[in-house]
CSV table of C-alpha atoms and ligand atoms in Angstrom, one decimal:
chain,number,residue,atom,x,y,z
A,1,MET,CA,18.0,-27.5,7.9
A,2,LYS,CA,15.4,-29.0,5.7
A,3,THR,CA,12.1,-27.6,4.1
A,4,GLN,CA,10.5,-29.2,7.3
A,5,ASP,CA,12.0,-27.5,9.8
A,6,TYR,CA,12.0,-24.7,8.8
A,7,ILE,CA,8.6,-24.5,8.7
A,8,SER,CA,7.1,-25.9,11.9
A,9,ARG,CA,9.4,-23.7,12.9
A,10,GLU,CA,8.2,-20.9,11.6
A,11,GLU,CA,4.9,-23.1,13.1
A,12,GLN,CA,5.4,-22.7,16.6
A,13,TYR,CA,6.9,-19.2,17.0
A,14,LEU,CA,4.9,-17.5,14.4
A,15,ALA,CA,1.2,-16.1,14.1
A,16,TYR,CA,-1.0,-18.1,12.3
A,17,ASN,CA,-2.6,-15.0,10.5
A,18,TYR,CA,-0.8,-16.4,7.1
A,19,HIS,CA,-1.4,-19.3,4.9
A,20,PRO,CA,2.3,-20.1,3.1
A,21,LEU,CA,2.6,-22.7,0.1
A,22,PRO,CA,5.0,-24.7,1.7
A,23,VAL,CA,7.9,-23.8,0.2
A,24,VAL,CA,11.7,-22.0,2.1
A,25,LEU,CA,13.0,-19.4,0.7
A,26,ASN,CA,16.4,-18.4,0.4
A,27,LYS,CA,17.6,-16.7,-2.2
A,28,ALA,CA,16.0,-14.1,-5.3
A,29,GLU,CA,16.7,-12.1,-8.5
A,30,GLY,CA,15.3,-10.6,-11.4
A,31,VAL,CA,12.4,-13.1,-11.5
A,32,TRP,CA,13.9,-15.9,-9.3
A,33,LEU,CA,13.5,-17.0,-5.8
A,34,TRP,CA,15.7,-20.1,-4.7
A,35,ASP,CA,13.5,-22.5,-2.1
A,36,VAL,CA,16.7,-23.4,0.7
A,37,GLU,CA,16.7,-27.5,-1.2
A,38,GLY,CA,18.3,-25.3,-4.1
A,39,ASN,CA,14.9,-25.2,-6.6
A,40,LYS,CA,14.7,-22.6,-8.9
A,41,TYR,CA,11.5,-20.1,-9.6
A,42,LEU,CA,9.6,-18.3,-11.3
A,43,ASP,CA,7.9,-15.5,-9.1
A,44,PHE,CA,4.8,-14.8,-10.0
A,45,LEU,CA,2.8,-12.8,-6.6
A,46,SER,CA,6.4,-10.3,-6.8
A,47,ALA,CA,5.0,-9.9,-3.2
A,48,TYR,CA,1.5,-8.4,-4.5
A,49,SER,CA,2.6,-6.7,-6.8
A,50,ALA,CA,6.0,-5.0,-4.7
A,51,VAL,CA,8.8,-6.2,-6.1
A,52,SER,CA,7.5,-5.2,-9.9
A,53,ALA,CA,11.9,-3.7,-10.5
A,54,GLY,CA,13.0,-7.6,-9.8
A,55,HIS,CA,14.1,-9.2,-7.4
A,56,VAL,CA,18.0,-7.2,-5.4
A,57,ASN,CA,17.0,-4.9,-9.2
A,58,PRO,CA,20.8,-3.3,-9.3
A,59,ARG,CA,19.6,0.6,-9.8
A,60,LEU,CA,17.2,0.3,-6.2
A,61,LYS,CA,20.6,-2.0,-3.9
A,62,LYS,CA,22.5,0.7,-5.3
A,63,ALA,CA,20.5,3.8,-4.0
A,64,LEU,CA,19.8,1.8,-1.1
A,65,ILE,CA,23.0,1.2,-0.2
A,66,ASP,CA,24.8,4.5,-1.3
A,67,GLN,CA,22.3,6.4,1.1
A,68,LEU,CA,22.6,4.2,4.0
A,69,GLU,CA,26.4,4.4,3.7
A,70,THR,CA,25.4,8.8,3.3
A,71,LEU,CA,22.3,9.2,6.3
A,72,ASP,CA,20.3,7.6,7.3
A,73,VAL,CA,16.9,7.8,9.3
A,74,PRO,CA,17.3,11.8,11.2
A,75,SER,CA,12.9,12.6,11.6
A,76,ARG,CA,11.3,14.5,9.9
A,77,ALA,CA,12.2,17.0,13.3
A,78,PHE,CA,14.8,18.1,10.5
A,79,TYR,CA,14.7,18.7,6.6
A,80,THR,CA,16.3,16.4,4.6
A,81,ASP,CA,17.9,17.5,1.1
A,82,LYS,CA,16.3,14.5,-0.2
A,83,LEU,CA,12.8,13.7,1.1
A,84,GLY,CA,12.1,16.9,-1.7
A,85,LEU,CA,13.4,15.6,-4.3
A,86,PHE,CA,10.8,12.4,-3.9
A,87,ALA,CA,7.9,14.7,-3.3
A,88,GLU,CA,9.0,16.7,-6.0
A,89,LYS,CA,9.5,14.2,-8.6
A,90,LEU,CA,6.0,11.9,-7.4
A,91,CYS,CA,4.1,14.8,-7.6
A,92,LYS,CA,5.2,15.2,-11.3
A,93,VAL,CA,5.3,11.9,-12.7
A,94,THR,CA,0.8,11.4,-11.2
A,95,GLY,CA,-0.3,14.8,-11.9
A,96,MET,CA,-0.9,15.8,-8.4
A,97,ASP,CA,0.5,19.1,-6.3
A,98,LYS,CA,1.9,17.8,-2.6
A,99,MET,CA,3.0,14.2,-1.1
A,100,LEU,CA,2.4,13.4,2.7
A,101,PRO,CA,5.3,10.1,3.0
A,102,MET,CA,4.2,7.0,5.0
A,103,ASN,CA,5.7,3.6,5.3
A,104,THR,CA,2.9,0.4,4.9
A,105,GLY,CA,0.1,0.8,2.9
A,106,ALA,CA,-2.3,1.3,5.7
A,107,GLU,CA,-1.1,4.2,6.9
A,108,ALA,CA,-1.3,6.3,3.7
A,109,VAL,CA,-4.3,4.4,3.8
A,110,GLU,CA,-5.2,6.0,6.7
A,111,THR,CA,-3.9,9.6,6.3
A,112,ALA,CA,-6.2,9.3,3.4
A,113,VAL,CA,-8.9,8.9,5.9
A,114,LYS,CA,-8.0,12.1,8.3
A,115,ALA,CA,-7.8,14.5,4.7
A,116,ALA,CA,-11.0,13.5,3.4
A,117,ARG,CA,-12.3,13.6,6.6
A,118,ARG,CA,-10.5,17.0,7.4
A,119,TRP,CA,-11.8,18.0,4.0
A,120,GLY,CA,-15.4,17.8,5.5
A,121,TYR,CA,-14.7,19.9,8.1
A,122,THR,CA,-13.3,22.9,7.3
A,123,LYS,CA,-14.0,22.7,2.7
A,124,LYS,CA,-17.9,21.0,3.5
A,125,ASN,CA,-18.5,22.5,6.0
A,126,ILE,CA,-20.3,19.0,7.2
A,127,PRO,CA,-21.5,19.1,10.8
A,128,SER,CA,-18.7,17.9,13.3
A,129,ASP,CA,-18.2,14.5,14.0
A,130,GLN,CA,-21.2,13.3,11.0
A,131,ALA,CA,-18.7,12.8,8.2
A,132,LYS,CA,-19.2,9.9,5.7
A,133,ILE,CA,-16.4,8.1,4.0
A,134,LEU,CA,-18.0,6.3,0.7
A,135,VAL,CA,-15.9,2.5,-0.2
A,136,SER,CA,-16.5,-0.1,-2.4
A,137,SER,CA,-17.8,-3.7,-2.5
A,138,GLY,CA,-15.2,-6.0,-2.5
A,139,ASN,CA,-12.6,-4.0,-1.3
A,140,PHE,CA,-8.9,-4.3,-0.1
A,141,HIS,CA,-7.2,-1.7,1.5
A,142,GLY,CA,-5.1,-2.8,4.6
A,143,ARG,CA,-5.8,-4.3,8.4
A,144,THR,CA,-5.7,-1.5,11.1
A,145,THR,CA,-8.9,-1.6,13.2
A,146,THR,CA,-10.5,2.1,10.9
A,147,ILE,CA,-10.0,-0.1,7.5
A,148,VAL,CA,-10.9,-3.6,8.0
A,149,GLY,CA,-14.4,-1.6,9.7
A,150,PHE,CA,-15.1,-0.9,7.0
A,151,SER,CA,-14.8,-3.9,4.8
A,152,SER,CA,-17.3,-6.3,3.0
A,153,ASP,CA,-15.5,-9.3,4.5
A,154,ASP,CA,-16.5,-11.4,7.3
A,155,GLU,CA,-12.7,-12.9,6.9
A,156,TYR,CA,-11.2,-9.2,8.1
A,157,LYS,CA,-13.2,-8.3,10.8
A,158,GLU,CA,-14.9,-11.6,13.3
A,159,ASN,CA,-14.9,-10.5,16.5
A,160,PHE,CA,-12.2,-7.2,15.9
A,161,GLY,CA,-14.4,-4.5,16.3
A,162,PRO,CA,-16.7,-2.7,18.2
A,163,PHE,CA,-16.0,-0.6,14.7
A,164,ASP,CA,-17.2,3.5,14.5
A,165,GLY,CA,-18.1,3.6,11.2
A,166,GLY,CA,-18.2,7.3,9.6
A,167,PHE,CA,-18.1,4.9,6.6
A,168,ASP,CA,-20.1,3.3,3.9
A,169,ILE,CA,-20.5,0.9,1.3
A,170,VAL,CA,-21.0,1.2,-2.5
A,171,PRO,CA,-22.3,-1.5,-4.8
A,172,TYR,CA,-17.9,-1.4,-7.0
A,173,GLY,CA,-18.9,-0.5,-10.4
A,174,ASP,CA,-22.8,0.4,-9.5
A,175,LEU,CA,-23.2,4.9,-11.1
A,176,ASP,CA,-27.0,4.2,-10.0
A,177,ALA,CA,-25.9,3.3,-6.4
A,178,PHE,CA,-22.8,5.3,-6.5
A,179,GLU,CA,-25.3,8.9,-7.6
A,180,LYS,CA,-27.1,8.4,-4.7
A,181,ALA,CA,-24.8,7.9,-2.3
A,182,ALA,CA,-22.7,10.4,-3.2
A,183,SER,CA,-26.0,12.7,-2.6
A,184,ASN,CA,-26.2,12.5,1.3
A,185,PRO,CA,-24.5,16.2,1.7
A,186,ASN,CA,-22.0,14.2,4.7
A,187,VAL,CA,-20.3,12.4,2.2
A,188,CYS,CA,-16.8,13.9,2.1
A,189,ALA,CA,-15.2,11.1,0.4
A,190,TYR,CA,-15.2,8.1,-2.1
A,191,ILE,CA,-11.9,5.9,-1.7
A,192,THR,CA,-11.5,2.9,-4.2
A,193,GLU,CA,-9.1,1.3,-6.0
A,194,PRO,CA,-9.8,1.7,-9.6
A,195,MET,CA,-9.3,-1.6,-10.2
A,196,GLN,CA,-9.3,-4.2,-7.9
A,197,GLY,CA,-6.7,-6.4,-6.8
A,198,GLU,CA,-7.3,-9.1,-2.9
A,199,ALA,CA,-10.6,-9.2,-5.0
A,200,GLY,CA,-9.2,-10.8,-7.5
A,201,ILE,CA,-8.6,-8.5,-10.5
A,202,ILE,CA,-11.3,-7.1,-10.6
A,203,ILE,CA,-11.6,-4.6,-13.7
A,204,PRO,CA,-14.5,-2.4,-13.9
A,205,PRO,CA,-16.6,-1.4,-16.9
A,206,LYS,CA,-15.4,0.6,-19.0
A,207,GLY,CA,-16.2,4.6,-18.4
A,208,TRP,CA,-17.8,3.4,-14.7
A,209,LEU,CA,-14.4,6.1,-13.3
A,210,LYS,CA,-15.3,8.4,-15.6
A,211,SER,CA,-18.5,9.0,-14.8
A,212,ILE,CA,-17.7,8.6,-10.9
A,213,GLN,CA,-15.3,11.5,-11.3
A,214,GLU,CA,-18.2,13.1,-13.0
A,215,ILE,CA,-20.7,12.4,-9.6
A,216,CYS,CA,-18.3,13.5,-7.6
A,217,LYS,CA,-17.3,16.9,-9.5
A,218,LYS,CA,-22.0,16.6,-9.3
A,219,HIS,CA,-21.8,15.9,-5.2
A,220,ASN,CA,-18.0,18.1,-3.9
A,221,VAL,CA,-16.7,15.4,-3.3
A,222,LEU,CA,-13.2,14.0,-3.4
A,223,LEU,CA,-12.5,10.6,-5.0
A,224,ILE,CA,-9.6,8.9,-3.8
A,225,CYS,CA,-7.3,6.6,-5.1
A,226,ASP,CA,-5.6,3.6,-3.6
A,227,GLU,CA,-3.6,2.5,-6.4
A,228,ILE,CA,-0.9,0.9,-3.6
A,229,GLN,CA,-1.3,-2.6,-5.7
A,230,SER,CA,-2.3,-0.6,-9.4
A,231,GLY,CA,0.1,1.9,-8.7
A,232,ILE,CA,3.9,2.1,-10.6
A,233,GLY,CA,3.1,0.4,-14.5
A,234,ARG,CA,1.0,-2.4,-12.6
A,235,THR,CA,-2.1,-2.2,-14.9
A,236,GLY,CA,0.5,-1.2,-18.3
A,237,LYS,CA,-0.4,2.4,-17.5
A,238,ASP,CA,2.5,4.5,-14.8
A,239,PHE,CA,-1.9,5.4,-12.5
A,240,ALA,CA,-4.5,2.5,-13.3
A,241,PHE,CA,-6.7,5.8,-13.0
A,242,GLN,CA,-4.9,7.3,-16.4
A,243,HIS,CA,-6.5,4.4,-18.3
A,244,GLU,CA,-10.3,6.9,-17.6
A,245,ILE,CA,-9.4,10.6,-16.3
A,246,ASP,CA,-6.0,12.7,-15.3
A,247,ARG,CA,-6.0,12.0,-12.1
A,248,PRO,CA,-8.3,12.0,-8.9
A,249,ASP,CA,-8.0,15.0,-6.0
A,250,GLY,CA,-6.6,12.3,-3.2
A,251,LEU,CA,-3.5,9.5,-4.7
A,252,ILE,CA,-2.4,6.2,-2.6
A,253,LEU,CA,0.5,4.6,-2.9
A,254,GLY,CA,2.1,1.8,-1.8
A,255,LYS,CA,4.2,-1.4,-2.0
A,256,ALA,CA,5.9,-0.7,-5.6
A,257,LEU,CA,6.7,2.6,-4.7
A,258,GLY,CA,9.4,0.9,-2.5
A,259,GLY,CA,10.8,-1.1,-5.3
A,260,GLY,CA,9.7,-4.2,-2.8
A,261,VAL,CA,13.4,-3.2,-0.4
A,262,TYR,CA,12.0,-1.2,1.9
A,263,PRO,CA,8.1,0.3,3.2
A,264,VAL,CA,7.4,3.6,1.0
A,265,SER,CA,4.0,4.3,1.0
A,266,ALA,CA,2.2,8.0,0.1
A,267,PHE,CA,-0.6,9.8,0.4
A,268,LEU,CA,-1.0,12.1,-2.4
A,269,ALA,CA,-3.8,15.1,-3.1
A,270,ARG,CA,-4.6,18.6,-4.5
A,271,ALA,CA,-3.1,21.5,-2.7
A,272,ASP,CA,-7.3,22.5,-1.2
A,273,VAL,CA,-7.2,18.9,0.1
A,274,MET,CA,-3.1,18.6,1.7
A,275,ASP,CA,-3.1,21.8,3.0
A,276,VAL,CA,-5.9,20.7,6.2
A,277,PHE,CA,-2.9,18.9,7.3
A,278,ASN,CA,-0.7,21.7,9.8
A,279,PRO,CA,2.1,20.7,13.0
A,280,GLY,CA,1.3,18.4,15.1
A,281,SER,CA,-2.4,16.7,12.8
A,282,HIS,CA,0.0,14.0,11.5
A,283,GLY,CA,3.3,11.8,10.9
A,284,SER,CA,5.9,9.4,11.2
A,285,THR,CA,8.5,8.2,13.3
A,286,PHE,CA,10.4,6.8,9.6
A,287,GLY,CA,8.0,8.5,6.6
A,288,GLY,CA,9.7,9.9,4.2
A,289,ASN,CA,13.4,9.1,6.2
A,290,PRO,CA,15.9,9.3,3.7
A,291,ILE,CA,16.3,5.9,2.5
A,292,ALA,CA,13.0,5.8,1.6
A,293,ALA,CA,12.9,9.1,-0.2
A,294,ALA,CA,15.8,6.9,-2.2
A,295,ILE,CA,14.4,4.1,-2.6
A,296,GLY,CA,11.0,5.9,-4.1
A,297,ILE,CA,12.8,8.0,-6.3
A,298,GLU,CA,15.3,4.9,-7.7
A,299,SER,CA,11.6,3.2,-8.6
A,300,LEU,CA,9.7,6.1,-10.0
A,301,ASN,CA,13.5,6.2,-12.7
A,302,ILE,CA,12.9,2.6,-13.5
A,303,LEU,CA,9.1,2.7,-14.2
A,304,GLU,CA,10.3,5.5,-16.4
A,305,GLU,CA,13.1,4.9,-17.8
A,306,GLU,CA,12.7,0.4,-18.0
A,307,LYS,CA,9.2,1.7,-19.4
A,308,LEU,CA,7.5,-0.3,-17.3
A,309,ALA,CA,3.8,0.1,-18.6
A,310,GLU,CA,4.1,-0.4,-21.2
A,311,ARG,CA,6.1,-3.9,-20.8
A,312,SER,CA,3.3,-4.9,-18.4
A,313,ALA,CA,0.5,-3.8,-20.8
A,314,GLU,CA,2.0,-5.3,-23.9
A,315,LEU,CA,3.1,-8.8,-22.0
A,316,GLY,CA,-0.1,-8.5,-20.1
A,317,ALA,CA,-2.1,-8.9,-22.6
A,318,TYR,CA,0.0,-11.4,-24.9
A,319,THR,CA,-0.5,-13.7,-21.7
A,320,ILE,CA,-3.9,-13.6,-21.9
A,321,ASP,CA,-4.0,-13.8,-24.7
A,322,LYS,CA,-2.0,-17.7,-24.3
A,323,ILE,CA,-4.1,-17.8,-21.4
A,324,ARG,CA,-7.3,-17.8,-23.7
A,325,GLU,CA,-5.9,-20.4,-26.2
A,326,MET,CA,-5.5,-22.6,-23.7
A,327,ASN,CA,-9.1,-23.2,-23.5
A,328,SER,CA,-9.6,-25.0,-20.5
A,329,PRO,CA,-12.3,-26.2,-18.8
A,330,LEU,CA,-11.0,-25.5,-15.6
A,331,VAL,CA,-10.8,-21.5,-16.3
A,332,GLN,CA,-14.1,-20.6,-15.7
A,333,ASP,CA,-13.3,-16.6,-16.2
A,334,LEU,CA,-10.3,-14.2,-16.8
A,335,ARG,CA,-9.4,-10.7,-17.3
A,336,GLY,CA,-6.7,-8.6,-16.1
A,337,ALA,CA,-5.0,-5.1,-16.7
A,338,GLY,CA,-1.6,-5.1,-17.4
A,339,LEU,CA,0.7,-8.2,-15.5
A,340,TRP,CA,-1.9,-8.2,-13.3
A,341,ILE,CA,-4.8,-10.9,-14.3
A,342,GLY,CA,-7.4,-13.0,-12.2
A,343,ILE,CA,-8.3,-16.5,-14.0
A,344,ASP,CA,-10.9,-17.8,-12.0
A,345,ILE,CA,-10.4,-21.6,-11.4
A,346,ASP,CA,-14.9,-23.5,-11.7
A,347,PRO,CA,-14.5,-24.6,-8.1
A,348,THR,CA,-16.8,-28.4,-9.0
A,349,ARG,CA,-13.3,-28.6,-11.0
A,350,ALA,CA,-10.5,-28.0,-8.4
A,351,SER,CA,-9.2,-24.9,-5.9
A,352,ALA,CA,-7.8,-21.5,-6.2
A,353,ARG,CA,-4.7,-23.3,-4.1
A,354,ALA,CA,-4.5,-26.7,-5.4
A,355,VAL,CA,-3.3,-25.1,-9.5
A,356,CYS,CA,-1.1,-22.8,-6.7
A,357,GLU,CA,0.1,-26.3,-5.0
A,358,ALA,CA,0.2,-27.7,-8.9
A,359,LEU,CA,2.3,-24.3,-9.9
A,360,LYS,CA,4.7,-24.6,-7.9
A,361,LEU,CA,6.0,-28.1,-7.9
A,362,ARG,CA,7.0,-27.3,-11.1
A,363,GLY,CA,8.8,-23.7,-10.4
A,364,LEU,CA,5.8,-21.3,-10.8
A,365,LEU,CA,4.9,-19.3,-7.6
A,366,CYS,CA,1.9,-17.8,-7.3
A,367,LYS,CA,-1.0,-17.4,-4.6
A,368,GLU,CA,-4.5,-18.1,-4.3
A,369,THR,CA,-7.1,-14.7,-3.4
A,370,HIS,CA,-10.2,-16.2,-2.1
A,371,GLU,CA,-11.4,-19.2,-2.8
A,372,THR,CA,-10.7,-19.7,-6.7
A,373,VAL,CA,-8.3,-17.2,-8.3
A,374,VAL,CA,-5.7,-17.4,-9.1
A,375,ARG,CA,-3.5,-14.4,-9.4
A,376,LEU,CA,-0.7,-13.5,-12.3
A,377,ALA,CA,1.1,-10.7,-11.6
A,378,PRO,CA,5.5,-11.8,-12.0
A,379,PRO,CA,7.6,-8.5,-11.6
A,380,LEU,CA,7.6,-6.3,-15.0
A,381,THR,CA,10.8,-6.6,-15.7
A,382,ILE,CA,10.5,-10.7,-17.3
A,383,THR,CA,11.0,-11.0,-20.2
A,384,LYS,CA,8.7,-12.9,-23.1
A,385,ASP,CA,11.0,-16.0,-23.1
A,386,ASP,CA,10.7,-16.4,-19.1
A,387,ILE,CA,6.3,-15.3,-19.6
A,388,ASP,CA,6.4,-18.4,-22.0
A,389,TRP,CA,8.3,-20.8,-19.7
A,390,ALA,CA,5.8,-19.7,-17.7
A,391,LEU,CA,2.5,-20.8,-19.9
A,392,SER,CA,4.1,-23.9,-20.4
A,393,GLN,CA,4.3,-24.6,-16.8
A,394,ILE,CA,0.0,-23.7,-16.6
A,395,GLN,CA,-1.2,-25.9,-19.5
A,396,ASN,CA,0.7,-29.2,-18.2
A,397,VAL,CA,-1.3,-27.8,-15.0
A,398,PHE,CA,-4.3,-27.2,-16.7
A,399,LYS,CA,-4.5,-30.4,-18.4
A,400,LEU,CA,-2.7,-32.7,-16.1
A,401,MET,CA,-6.4,-30.7,-13.6
A,402,GLU,CA,-8.8,-31.9,-16.1
A,403,GLN,CA,-7.5,-35.5,-16.3
A,404,LYS,CA,-7.5,-35.3,-13.2
A,405,ALA,CA,-11.1,-34.2,-12.2
A,406,ALA,CA,-12.5,-35.9,-15.3
A,407,ALA,CA,-11.0,-39.5,-13.4
B,501,PLP,C1,-1.2,-4.2,0.1
B,501,PLP,C2,-2.5,-3.4,0.3
B,501,PLP,C3,-2.7,-2.6,1.5
B,501,PLP,C4,-2.2,-1.8,2.0
B,501,PLP,O1,-0.8,-2.5,2.0
B,501,PLP,P1,0.3,-2.4,3.5
B,501,PLP,O2,1.6,-1.8,3.2
B,501,PLP,O3,0.2,-4.0,3.5
B,501,PLP,O4,-0.7,-2.2,4.6
B,501,PLP,C5,-3.5,-1.7,0.4
B,501,PLP,N1,-4.5,-1.1,-0.5
B,501,PLP,C6,-4.7,-2.1,-1.4
B,501,PLP,C7,-4.9,-1.6,-3.0
B,501,PLP,C8,-3.8,-3.9,-1.5
B,501,PLP,O5,-4.0,-3.6,-1.9
């Protein structure tokens, strides 16, 4: 079978909820991917930052296989020898007190919503069913109906309503608007990405999160950071909140927590927030199973021992500098934190999709977010040589498209 045959089969039997680049992959190792025709590509998406430790990382592979050969999924009707270890390690690395394990990111966000509301009713004495959660404009927190209900992007929610409410959107980065919203006594929490991923790698002004935390403290509002994409070294710190604050009141992790090989997510919180849960109030059949726990532990070991955050900070700064030096008229704006870089492409010259398709033809796989942003997010294990190779492909594509735009 050829590329087009695989694509046709997917188109026939799959819901059309993704618009993939026309490449059919069948092999991966480290930072490299191969397609069914034997072409080799450098992965500059990392499965939306899930594969931060590289594809088929030998340590994660070993953790997965060793665990599968001893104990797989007994459910949380019983204790296991792994889950406590994972929770202890994750709490120590993040500075949080307690964790609640789930599988996908959206489930961990749902967990945070539940925790925030229960805390609001039982600890802040918000009248029954009146709790409000603040969220940011441009947010992305997943795809469940509750979560898309508070998206500011119509594409995510069109014809999926009715939505239940209970969320207010505040402009991302606007402290005055936030303080006004947070002073409503029915507000229990602010759930936000400390830096926004799907919105196009949006980095708020320096000092923003610190000020947000002060306002939250003043009005007794929980600050809950969604670091599903920004966490585990991506932004040049272990967690993006560490650029500004010691710790939030709640923290949501996913994606790279499972090393890109297994869905592992978690909600973490201060003890007095997590204590709102009691047996029967929440759960997940697969959440915290020994395989997930073993992989989670090893992901955190890799983060520390392979210094992923330091690598990300150093190589990210290098990459941004080099792209800036290209001085391409295609680049309208360039921003990033660590190896998490957004390039705004001037829409009068090219679409971000066209740039990604041209990069694909040169062996570099990345994906646009919205119409105008090219996101660069390679595995954090990447070498400087491989980055240099990617930069030369980017340079070539920019030149090619500048000529096209001029013609
Ligand atoms: C990917 C993502 C999610 C959703 O995670 P899923 O595992 O796809 O459910 C939530 N929040 C952020 C910031 C994300 O990047």
